[in-house]
Short mmCIF file of C-alpha atoms and ligand atoms in Angstrom, two decimals:
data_model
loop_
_atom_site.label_atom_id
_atom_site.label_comp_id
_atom_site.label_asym_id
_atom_site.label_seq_id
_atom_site.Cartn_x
_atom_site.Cartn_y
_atom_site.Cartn_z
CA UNK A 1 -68.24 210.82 -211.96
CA UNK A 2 -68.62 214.14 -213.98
CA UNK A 3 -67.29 213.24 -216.62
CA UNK A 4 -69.34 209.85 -216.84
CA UNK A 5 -72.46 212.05 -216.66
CA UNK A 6 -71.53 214.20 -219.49
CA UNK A 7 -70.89 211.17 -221.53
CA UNK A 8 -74.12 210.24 -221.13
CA UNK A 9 -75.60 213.63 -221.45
CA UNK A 10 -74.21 214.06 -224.69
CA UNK A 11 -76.24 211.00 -226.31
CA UNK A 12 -79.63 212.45 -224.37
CA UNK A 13 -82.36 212.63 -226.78
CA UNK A 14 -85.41 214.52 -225.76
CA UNK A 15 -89.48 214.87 -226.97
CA UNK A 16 -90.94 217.53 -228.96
CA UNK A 17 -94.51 217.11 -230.21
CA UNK A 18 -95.52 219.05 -233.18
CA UNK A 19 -99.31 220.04 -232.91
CA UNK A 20 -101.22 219.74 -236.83
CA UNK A 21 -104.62 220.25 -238.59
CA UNK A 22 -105.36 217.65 -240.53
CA UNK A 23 -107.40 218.10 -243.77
CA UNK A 24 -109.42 214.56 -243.59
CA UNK A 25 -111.74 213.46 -246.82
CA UNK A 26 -115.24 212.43 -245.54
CA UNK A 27 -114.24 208.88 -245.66
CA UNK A 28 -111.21 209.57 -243.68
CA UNK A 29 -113.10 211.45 -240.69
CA UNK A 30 -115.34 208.74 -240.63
CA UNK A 31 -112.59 206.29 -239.61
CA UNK A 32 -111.10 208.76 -237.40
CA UNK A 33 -114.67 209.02 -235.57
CA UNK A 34 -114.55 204.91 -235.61
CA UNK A 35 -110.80 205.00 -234.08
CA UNK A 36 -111.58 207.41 -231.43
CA UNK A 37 -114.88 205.52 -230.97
CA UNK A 38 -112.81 202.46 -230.54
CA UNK A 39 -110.70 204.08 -228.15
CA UNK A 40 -113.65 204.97 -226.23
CA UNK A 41 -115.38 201.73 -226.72
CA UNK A 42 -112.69 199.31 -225.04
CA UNK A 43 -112.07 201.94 -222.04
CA UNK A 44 -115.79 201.43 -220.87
CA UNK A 45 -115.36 197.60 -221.46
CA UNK A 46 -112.31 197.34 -219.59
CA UNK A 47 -113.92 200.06 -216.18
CA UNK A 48 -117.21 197.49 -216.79
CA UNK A 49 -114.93 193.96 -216.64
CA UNK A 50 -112.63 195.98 -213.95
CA UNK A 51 -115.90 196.43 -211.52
CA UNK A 52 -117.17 193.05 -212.41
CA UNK A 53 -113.38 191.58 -211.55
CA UNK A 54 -113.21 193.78 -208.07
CA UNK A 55 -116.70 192.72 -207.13
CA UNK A 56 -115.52 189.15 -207.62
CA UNK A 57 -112.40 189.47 -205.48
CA UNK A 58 -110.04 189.57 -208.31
CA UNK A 59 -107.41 192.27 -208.58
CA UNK A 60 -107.75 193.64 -212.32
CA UNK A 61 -105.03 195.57 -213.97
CA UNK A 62 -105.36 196.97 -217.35
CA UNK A 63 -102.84 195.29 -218.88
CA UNK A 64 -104.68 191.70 -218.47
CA UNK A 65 -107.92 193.43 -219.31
CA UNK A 66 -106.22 194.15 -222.54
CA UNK A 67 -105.01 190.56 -223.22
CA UNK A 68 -108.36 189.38 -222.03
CA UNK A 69 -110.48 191.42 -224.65
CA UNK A 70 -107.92 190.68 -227.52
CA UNK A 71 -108.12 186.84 -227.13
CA UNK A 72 -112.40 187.76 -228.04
CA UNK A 73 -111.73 190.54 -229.95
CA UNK A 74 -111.94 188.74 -233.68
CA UNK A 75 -115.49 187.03 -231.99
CA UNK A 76 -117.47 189.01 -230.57
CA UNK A 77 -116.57 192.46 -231.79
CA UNK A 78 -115.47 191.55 -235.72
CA UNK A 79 -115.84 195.67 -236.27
CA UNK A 80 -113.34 196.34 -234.54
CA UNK A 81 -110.51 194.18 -237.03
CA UNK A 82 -111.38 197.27 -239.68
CA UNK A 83 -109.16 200.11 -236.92
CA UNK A 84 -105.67 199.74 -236.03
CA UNK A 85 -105.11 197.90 -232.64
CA UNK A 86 -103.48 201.07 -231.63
CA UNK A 87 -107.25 202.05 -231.01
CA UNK A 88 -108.24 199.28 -228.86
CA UNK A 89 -104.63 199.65 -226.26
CA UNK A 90 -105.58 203.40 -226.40
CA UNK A 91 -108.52 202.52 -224.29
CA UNK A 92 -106.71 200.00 -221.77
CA UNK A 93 -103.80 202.92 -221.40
CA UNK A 94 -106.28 205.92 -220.54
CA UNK A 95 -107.67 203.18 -218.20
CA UNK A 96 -104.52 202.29 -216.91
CA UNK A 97 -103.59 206.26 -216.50
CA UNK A 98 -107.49 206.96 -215.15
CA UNK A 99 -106.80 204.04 -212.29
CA UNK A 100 -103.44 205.40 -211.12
CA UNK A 101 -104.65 208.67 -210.68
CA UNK A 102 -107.33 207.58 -208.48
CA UNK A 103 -105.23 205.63 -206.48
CA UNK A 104 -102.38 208.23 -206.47
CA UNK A 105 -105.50 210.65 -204.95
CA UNK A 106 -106.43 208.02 -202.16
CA UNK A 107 -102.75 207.31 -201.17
CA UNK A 108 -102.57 211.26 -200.66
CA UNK A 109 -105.97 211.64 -198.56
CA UNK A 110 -107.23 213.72 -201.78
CA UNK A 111 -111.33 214.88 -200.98
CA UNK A 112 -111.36 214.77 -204.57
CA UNK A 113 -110.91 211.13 -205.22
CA UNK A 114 -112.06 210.52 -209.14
CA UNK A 115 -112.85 207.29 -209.39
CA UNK A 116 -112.91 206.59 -212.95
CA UNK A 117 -115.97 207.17 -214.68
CA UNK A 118 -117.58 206.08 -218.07
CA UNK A 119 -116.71 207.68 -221.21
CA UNK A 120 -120.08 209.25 -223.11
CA UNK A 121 -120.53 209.00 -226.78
CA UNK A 122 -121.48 212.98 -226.72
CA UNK A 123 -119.36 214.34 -224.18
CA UNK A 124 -116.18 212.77 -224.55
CA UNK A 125 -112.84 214.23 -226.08
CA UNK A 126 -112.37 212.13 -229.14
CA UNK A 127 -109.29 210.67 -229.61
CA UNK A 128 -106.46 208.28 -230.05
CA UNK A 129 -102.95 207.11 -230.31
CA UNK A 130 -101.10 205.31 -232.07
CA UNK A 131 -97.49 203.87 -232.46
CA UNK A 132 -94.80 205.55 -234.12
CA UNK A 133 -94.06 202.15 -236.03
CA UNK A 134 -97.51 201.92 -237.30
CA UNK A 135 -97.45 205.76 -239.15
CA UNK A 136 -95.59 207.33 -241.92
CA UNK A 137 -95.16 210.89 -242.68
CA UNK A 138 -94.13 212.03 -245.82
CA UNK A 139 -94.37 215.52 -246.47
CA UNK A 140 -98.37 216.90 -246.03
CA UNK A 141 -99.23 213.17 -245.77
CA UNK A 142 -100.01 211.65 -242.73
CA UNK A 143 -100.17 207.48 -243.32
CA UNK A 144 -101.83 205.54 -241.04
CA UNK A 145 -101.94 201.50 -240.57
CA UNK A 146 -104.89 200.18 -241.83
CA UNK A 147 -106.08 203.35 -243.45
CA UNK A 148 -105.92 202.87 -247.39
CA UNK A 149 -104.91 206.36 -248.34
CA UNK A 150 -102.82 209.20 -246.64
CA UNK A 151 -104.35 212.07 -244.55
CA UNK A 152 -103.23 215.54 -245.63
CA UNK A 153 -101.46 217.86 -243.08
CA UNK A 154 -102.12 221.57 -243.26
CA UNK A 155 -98.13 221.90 -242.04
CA UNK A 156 -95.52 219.82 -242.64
CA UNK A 157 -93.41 217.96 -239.37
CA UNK A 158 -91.20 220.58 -237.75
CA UNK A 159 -88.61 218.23 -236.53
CA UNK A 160 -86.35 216.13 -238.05
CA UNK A 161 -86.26 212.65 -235.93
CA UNK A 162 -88.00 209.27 -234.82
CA UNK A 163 -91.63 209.39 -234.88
CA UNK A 164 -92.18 208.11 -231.65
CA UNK A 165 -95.98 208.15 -231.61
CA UNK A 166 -99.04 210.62 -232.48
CA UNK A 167 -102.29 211.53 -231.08
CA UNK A 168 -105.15 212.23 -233.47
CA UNK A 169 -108.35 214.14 -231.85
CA UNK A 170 -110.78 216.54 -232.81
CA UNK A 171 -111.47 219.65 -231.41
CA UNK A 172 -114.37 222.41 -232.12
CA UNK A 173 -115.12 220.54 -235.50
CA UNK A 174 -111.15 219.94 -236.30
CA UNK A 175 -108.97 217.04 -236.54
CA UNK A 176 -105.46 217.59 -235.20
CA UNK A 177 -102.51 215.29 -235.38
CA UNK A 178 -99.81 215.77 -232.30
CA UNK A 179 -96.25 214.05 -233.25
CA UNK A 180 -94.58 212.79 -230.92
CA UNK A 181 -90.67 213.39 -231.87
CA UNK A 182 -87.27 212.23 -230.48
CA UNK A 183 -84.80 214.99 -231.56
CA UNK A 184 -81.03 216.18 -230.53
CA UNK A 185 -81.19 219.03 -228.09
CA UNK A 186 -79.37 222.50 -229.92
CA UNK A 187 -75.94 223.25 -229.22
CA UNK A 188 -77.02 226.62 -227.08
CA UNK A 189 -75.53 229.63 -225.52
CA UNK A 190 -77.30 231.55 -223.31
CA UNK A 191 -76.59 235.49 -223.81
CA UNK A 192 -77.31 236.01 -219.77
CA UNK A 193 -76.51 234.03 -216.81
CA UNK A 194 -79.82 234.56 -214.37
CA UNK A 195 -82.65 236.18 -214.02
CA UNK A 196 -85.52 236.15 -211.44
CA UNK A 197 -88.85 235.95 -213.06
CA UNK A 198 -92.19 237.29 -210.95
CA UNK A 199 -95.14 236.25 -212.53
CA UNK A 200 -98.02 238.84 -212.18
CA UNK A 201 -101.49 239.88 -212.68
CA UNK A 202 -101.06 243.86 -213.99
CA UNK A 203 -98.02 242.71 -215.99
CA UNK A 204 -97.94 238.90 -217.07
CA UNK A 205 -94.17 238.86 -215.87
CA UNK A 206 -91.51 241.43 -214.58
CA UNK A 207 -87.91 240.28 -214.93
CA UNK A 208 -85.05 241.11 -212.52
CA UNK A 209 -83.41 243.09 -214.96
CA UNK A 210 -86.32 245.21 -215.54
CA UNK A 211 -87.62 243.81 -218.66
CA UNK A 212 -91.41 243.49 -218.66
CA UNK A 213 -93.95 241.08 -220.76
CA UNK A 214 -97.10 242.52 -220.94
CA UNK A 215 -100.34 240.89 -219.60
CA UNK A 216 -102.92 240.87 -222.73
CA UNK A 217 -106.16 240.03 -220.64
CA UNK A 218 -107.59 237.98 -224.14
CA UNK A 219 -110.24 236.95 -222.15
CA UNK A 220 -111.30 240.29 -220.46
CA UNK A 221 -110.63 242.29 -223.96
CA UNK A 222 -113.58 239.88 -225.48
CA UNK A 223 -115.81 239.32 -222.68
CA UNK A 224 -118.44 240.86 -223.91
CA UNK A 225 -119.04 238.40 -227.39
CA UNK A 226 -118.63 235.87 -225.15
CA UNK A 227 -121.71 236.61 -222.91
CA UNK A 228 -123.50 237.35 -225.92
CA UNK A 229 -123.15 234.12 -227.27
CA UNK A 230 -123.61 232.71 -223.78
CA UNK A 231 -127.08 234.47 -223.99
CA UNK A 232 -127.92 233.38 -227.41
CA UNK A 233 -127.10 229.37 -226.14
CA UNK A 234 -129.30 230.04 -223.22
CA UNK A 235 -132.56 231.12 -225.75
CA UNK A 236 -131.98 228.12 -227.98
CA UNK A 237 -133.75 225.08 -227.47
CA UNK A 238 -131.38 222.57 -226.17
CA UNK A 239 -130.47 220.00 -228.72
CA UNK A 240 -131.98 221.58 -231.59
CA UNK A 241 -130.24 222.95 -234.56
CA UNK A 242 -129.85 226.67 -233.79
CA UNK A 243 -128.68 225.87 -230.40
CA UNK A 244 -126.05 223.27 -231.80
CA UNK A 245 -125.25 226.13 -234.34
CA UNK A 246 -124.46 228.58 -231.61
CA UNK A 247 -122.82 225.83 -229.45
CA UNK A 248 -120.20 225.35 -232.44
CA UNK A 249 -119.92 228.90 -232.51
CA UNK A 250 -118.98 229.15 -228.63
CA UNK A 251 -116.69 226.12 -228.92
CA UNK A 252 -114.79 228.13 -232.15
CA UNK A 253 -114.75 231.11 -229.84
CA UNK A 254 -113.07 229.25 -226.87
CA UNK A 255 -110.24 227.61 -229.04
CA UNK A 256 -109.21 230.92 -230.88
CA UNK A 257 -108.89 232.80 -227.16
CA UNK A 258 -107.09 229.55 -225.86
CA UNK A 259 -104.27 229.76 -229.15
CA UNK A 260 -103.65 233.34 -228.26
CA UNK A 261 -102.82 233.29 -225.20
CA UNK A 262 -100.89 230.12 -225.62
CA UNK A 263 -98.56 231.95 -228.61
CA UNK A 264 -98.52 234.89 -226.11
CA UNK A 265 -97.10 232.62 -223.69
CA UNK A 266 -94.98 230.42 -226.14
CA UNK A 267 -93.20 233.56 -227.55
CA UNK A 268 -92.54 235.27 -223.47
CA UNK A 269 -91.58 231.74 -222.11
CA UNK A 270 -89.09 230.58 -225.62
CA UNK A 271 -87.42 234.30 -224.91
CA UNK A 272 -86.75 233.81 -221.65
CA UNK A 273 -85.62 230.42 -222.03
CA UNK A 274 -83.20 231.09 -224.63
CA UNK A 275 -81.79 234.10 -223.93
CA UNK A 276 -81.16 233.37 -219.20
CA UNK A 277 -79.21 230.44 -218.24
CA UNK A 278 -80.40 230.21 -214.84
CA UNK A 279 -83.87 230.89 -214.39
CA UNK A 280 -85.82 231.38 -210.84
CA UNK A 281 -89.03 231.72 -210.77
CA UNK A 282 -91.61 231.37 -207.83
CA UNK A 283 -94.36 228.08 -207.14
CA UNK A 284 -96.93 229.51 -207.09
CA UNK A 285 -99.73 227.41 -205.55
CA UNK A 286 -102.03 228.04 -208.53
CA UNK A 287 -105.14 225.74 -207.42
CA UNK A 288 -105.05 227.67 -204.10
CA UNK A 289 -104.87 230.93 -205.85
CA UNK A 290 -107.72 229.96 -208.09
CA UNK A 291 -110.02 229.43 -204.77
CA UNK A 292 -110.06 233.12 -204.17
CA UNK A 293 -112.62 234.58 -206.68
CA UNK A 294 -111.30 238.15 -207.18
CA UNK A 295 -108.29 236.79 -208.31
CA UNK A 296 -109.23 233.85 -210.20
CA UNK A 297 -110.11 235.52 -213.92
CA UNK A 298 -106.96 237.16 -213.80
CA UNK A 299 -105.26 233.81 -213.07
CA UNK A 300 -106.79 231.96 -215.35
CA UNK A 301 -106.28 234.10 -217.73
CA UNK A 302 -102.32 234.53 -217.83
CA UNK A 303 -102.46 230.74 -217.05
CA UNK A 304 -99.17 230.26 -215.17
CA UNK A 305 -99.86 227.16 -214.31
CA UNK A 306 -98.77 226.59 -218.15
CA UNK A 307 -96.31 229.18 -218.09
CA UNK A 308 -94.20 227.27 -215.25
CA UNK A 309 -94.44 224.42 -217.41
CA UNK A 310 -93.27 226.06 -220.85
CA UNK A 311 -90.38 227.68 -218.89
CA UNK A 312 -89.05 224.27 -217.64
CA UNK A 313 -89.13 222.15 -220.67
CA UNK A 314 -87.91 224.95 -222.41
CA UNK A 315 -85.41 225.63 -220.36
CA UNK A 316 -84.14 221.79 -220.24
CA UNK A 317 -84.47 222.05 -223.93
CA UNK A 318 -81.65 224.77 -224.19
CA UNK A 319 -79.53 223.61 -221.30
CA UNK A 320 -80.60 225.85 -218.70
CA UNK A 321 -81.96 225.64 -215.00
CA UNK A 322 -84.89 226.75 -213.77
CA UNK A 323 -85.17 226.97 -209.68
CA UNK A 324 -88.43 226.43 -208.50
CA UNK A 325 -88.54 229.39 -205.03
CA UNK A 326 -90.87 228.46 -202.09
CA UNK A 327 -94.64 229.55 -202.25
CA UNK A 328 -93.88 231.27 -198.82
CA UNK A 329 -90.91 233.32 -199.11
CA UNK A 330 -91.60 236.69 -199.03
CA UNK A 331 -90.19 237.78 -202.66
CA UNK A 332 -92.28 240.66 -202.77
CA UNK A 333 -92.42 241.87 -198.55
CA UNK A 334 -88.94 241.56 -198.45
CA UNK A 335 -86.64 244.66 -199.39
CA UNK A 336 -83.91 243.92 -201.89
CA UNK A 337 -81.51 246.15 -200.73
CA UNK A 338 -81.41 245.87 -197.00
CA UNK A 339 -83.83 242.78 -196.13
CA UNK A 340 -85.81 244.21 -194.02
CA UNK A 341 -89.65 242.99 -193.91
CA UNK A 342 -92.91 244.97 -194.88
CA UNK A 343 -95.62 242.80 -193.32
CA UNK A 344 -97.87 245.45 -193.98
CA UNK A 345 -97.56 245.06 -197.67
CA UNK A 346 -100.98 245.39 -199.35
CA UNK A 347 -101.47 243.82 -202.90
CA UNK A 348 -103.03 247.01 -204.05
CA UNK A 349 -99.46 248.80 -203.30
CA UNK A 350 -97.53 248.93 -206.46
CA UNK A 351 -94.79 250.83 -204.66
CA UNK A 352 -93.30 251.23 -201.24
CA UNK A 353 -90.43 252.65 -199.24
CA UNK A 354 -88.42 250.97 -196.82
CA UNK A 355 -87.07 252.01 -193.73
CA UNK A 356 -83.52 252.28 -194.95
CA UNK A 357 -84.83 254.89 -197.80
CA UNK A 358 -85.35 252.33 -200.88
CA UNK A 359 -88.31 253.32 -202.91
CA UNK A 360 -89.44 250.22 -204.73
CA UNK A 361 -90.97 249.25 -207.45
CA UNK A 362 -92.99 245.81 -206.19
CA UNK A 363 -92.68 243.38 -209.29
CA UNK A 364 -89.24 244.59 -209.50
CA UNK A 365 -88.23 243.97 -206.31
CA UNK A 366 -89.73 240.81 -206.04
CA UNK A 367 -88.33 239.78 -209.02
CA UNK A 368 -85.15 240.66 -207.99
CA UNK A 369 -85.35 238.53 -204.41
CA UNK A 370 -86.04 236.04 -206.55
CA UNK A 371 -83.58 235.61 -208.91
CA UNK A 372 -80.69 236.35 -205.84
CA UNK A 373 -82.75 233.46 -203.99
CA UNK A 374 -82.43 231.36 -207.14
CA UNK A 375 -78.77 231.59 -207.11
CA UNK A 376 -78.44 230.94 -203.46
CA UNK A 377 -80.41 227.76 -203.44
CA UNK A 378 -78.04 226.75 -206.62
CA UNK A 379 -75.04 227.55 -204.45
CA UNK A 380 -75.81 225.76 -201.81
CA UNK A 381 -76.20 222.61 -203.67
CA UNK A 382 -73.31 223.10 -205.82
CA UNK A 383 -75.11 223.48 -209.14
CA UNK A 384 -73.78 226.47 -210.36
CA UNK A 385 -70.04 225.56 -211.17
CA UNK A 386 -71.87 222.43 -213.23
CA UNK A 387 -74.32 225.04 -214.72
CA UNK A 388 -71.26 227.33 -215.90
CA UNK A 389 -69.05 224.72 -216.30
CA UNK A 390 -71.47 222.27 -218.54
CA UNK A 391 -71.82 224.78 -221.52
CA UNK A 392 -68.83 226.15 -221.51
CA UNK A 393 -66.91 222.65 -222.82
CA UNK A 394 -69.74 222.48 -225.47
CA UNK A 395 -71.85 219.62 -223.53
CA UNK A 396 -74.79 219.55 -222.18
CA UNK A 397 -74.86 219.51 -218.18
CA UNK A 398 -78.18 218.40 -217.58
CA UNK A 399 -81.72 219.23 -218.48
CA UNK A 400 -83.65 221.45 -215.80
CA UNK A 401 -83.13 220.74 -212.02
CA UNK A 402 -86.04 221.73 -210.31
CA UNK A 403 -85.02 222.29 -207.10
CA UNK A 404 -87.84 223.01 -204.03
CA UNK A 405 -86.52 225.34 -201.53
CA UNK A 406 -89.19 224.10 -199.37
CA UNK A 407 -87.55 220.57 -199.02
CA UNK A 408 -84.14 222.04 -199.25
CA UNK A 409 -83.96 225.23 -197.04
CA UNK A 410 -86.37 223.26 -193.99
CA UNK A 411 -84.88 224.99 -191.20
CA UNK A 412 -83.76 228.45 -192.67
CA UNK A 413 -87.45 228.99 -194.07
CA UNK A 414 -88.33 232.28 -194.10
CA UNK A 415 -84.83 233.28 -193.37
CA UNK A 416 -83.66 236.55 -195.28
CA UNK A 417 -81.51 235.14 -198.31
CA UNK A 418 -77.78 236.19 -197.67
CA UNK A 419 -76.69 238.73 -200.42
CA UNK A 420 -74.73 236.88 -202.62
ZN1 LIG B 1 -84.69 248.38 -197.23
#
């Protein structure tokens, strides 16, 4: 059985996308703008014909509302021949995607159902997708069916692989081009076994072994220019130039905040990745966290929502684990060295001392009852000997396991981990 599953892990491919400014001529952005317009054009048709079809009795699905617009596509929209038919199934996916989601939300008793709603020319994200089979990239050049010449790339393709598809869209006045790539996983050692990561607000994560990444507030640091501009939107006249002017501005101001504190996070989440086998790190309820409005700019800003997500595809990217630790166990009440309780923990107290005489540091500590919690959750379900095991004969064992205490540790919940 092992060894059947290492066969198979050993052929695994995974996905990396590769994020790149194009450099589009003004012909070129004007098909791009038709594309995405295309894209945009067939979703509303298909949520109109979907209505129309549910009002009638039918049950629609996207996937005959595609097939029923392509058999009058030539007709009755002709423009549409001139843009790859990549375009047009863009529009019947997202609708396909937008429809699941609102039934996934009314299967779950969501408040917040979403029903999905139509796309406007001004407001929508412009973009689209298109097949891997149906591109070439050669260099800087970025070919794309039905497009006569090649759209330059500001980079050149990071991996080396199958194009399996890219999304073109625009953003603050750019173009970007995200490839979709199938590539061979690295052959990886990790330098460390575990660590526990806590994820913080002062710093943006303490490790167990005392390491610390530090939290660069972006947002807070540049505040200020941001209200400014805020102010100088709210004088303009909406709609008219200056006001469009300082919009662009804004929207330029937005992006450059969001790309440094995603490099920020890239460079912490890559280092821990590569360098601890076994990762544990807490899940947090982020949405929840967000509700409570002293918190939430802090939150926001160190975005670990995103950083949970870097540090598991990461992780499955070098062969590691990362184990997911219950929202309610008490990683930073409880005392790592003799498990006693502090239930009168404030989060203003950066330090404490327990009754048995252990003065601790609270990141620390909590990053520390995290990683030992990691490790017991892995033992439990026998994934450790696989973990050390897996790398050791040069294979891969698996990509992350993210395991949920809360489903696994039902009855023990919020037992005092035993020390391993
Ligand atoms: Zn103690």
């Amino acid at each position: 059985m092992a060894r059947e599953a290492d066969e198979s892990a050993r052929t695994t491919l995974m996905r990396k996308a590769h994020k790149i400014r194009l450099n589009p001529t003004l012909e070129q952005e004007q098909w791009l703008l038709q594309a995405s317009g295309t894209a945009r054009f067939t979703y509303n048709w298909g949520l109109a014909e979907w209505q129309r079809q549910y009002e009638a009795g039918e049950k629609p699905s996207a996937y005959v509302l595609k097939k029923q617009f392509n058999a009058i596509r030539r007709e009755q929209f002709p423009w549409s021949m001139e843009i790859s038919k990549c375009a047009v199934d863009t529009g019947f996916r997202n609708l396909d995607t937008a429809f699941s989601n609102f039934f996934r939300r009314c299967k779950n008793g969501d408040t917040k159902k979403g029903y999905p709603r139509f796309k406007s020319k001004r407001h929508s994200k412009k973009s689209f997708r298109m097949d891997g089979s149906r591109v070439k990239i050669d260099g800087h050049w970025l070919k794309l069916e039905k497009l006569d010449e090649p759209i330059n790339m500001a980079e050149m393709l990071r991996f080396d692989g199958g194009v399996k598809s890219v999304t073109i869209s625009e953003d603050a006045g750019h173009w970007y081009v995200a490839v979709n790539v199938e590539v061979e996983p690295p052959e990886h050692k990790h330098p460390q076994e575990s660590v526990g990561v806590d994820l913080g607000i002062k710093a943006l994560a303490v490790l167990s072994n005392g390491r610390e990444f530090e939290n660069q507030k972006l947002l807070r640091l540049e505040l200020r220019k941001l209200k400014r501009l805020n102010r100088e939107l709210s004088r303009r006249q909406e709609g008219s130039g200056r006001w469009n002017c300082t919009k662009a501005k804004l929207a330029r101001f937005h992006r450059r905040i969001a790309n440094r504190r995603l490099d920020c996070q890239h460079k912490m989440t890559t280092d821990i990745a590569s360098t601890y086998q076994i990762i544990g790190v807490e899940d947090l309820n982020v949405a929840g966290m967000l509700r409570n409005h002293r918190l939430a700019l802090s939150i926001a800003d160190a975005g670990f929502g995103e950083i949970q997500r870097q540090l598991s595809y990461k992780s499955a990217w070098y062969g590691g684990v990362v184990v997911e630790i219950d929202r309610f166990f008490p990683s930073s009440k409880l005392c790592h060295f003799c498990g006693c309780i502090n239930g009168n923990l404030t989060l203003a107290e950066r330090e404490w001392t327990c009754e048995c005489g252990a003065v601790l540091n609270r990141d620390l500590n909590a990053a520390l009852n995290i990683e030992r919690q990691a490790l017991n959750i892995l033992r439990r379900s026998g994934f450790t000997e696989q973990v050390k095991n897996g790398r050791g004969e040069g294979v891969r064992p698996f990509g992350a396991i993210l395991v949920e205490a809360s489903k696994m540790d039902e009855e023990r919940r919020p037992s005092i981990p035993a020390v391993v």
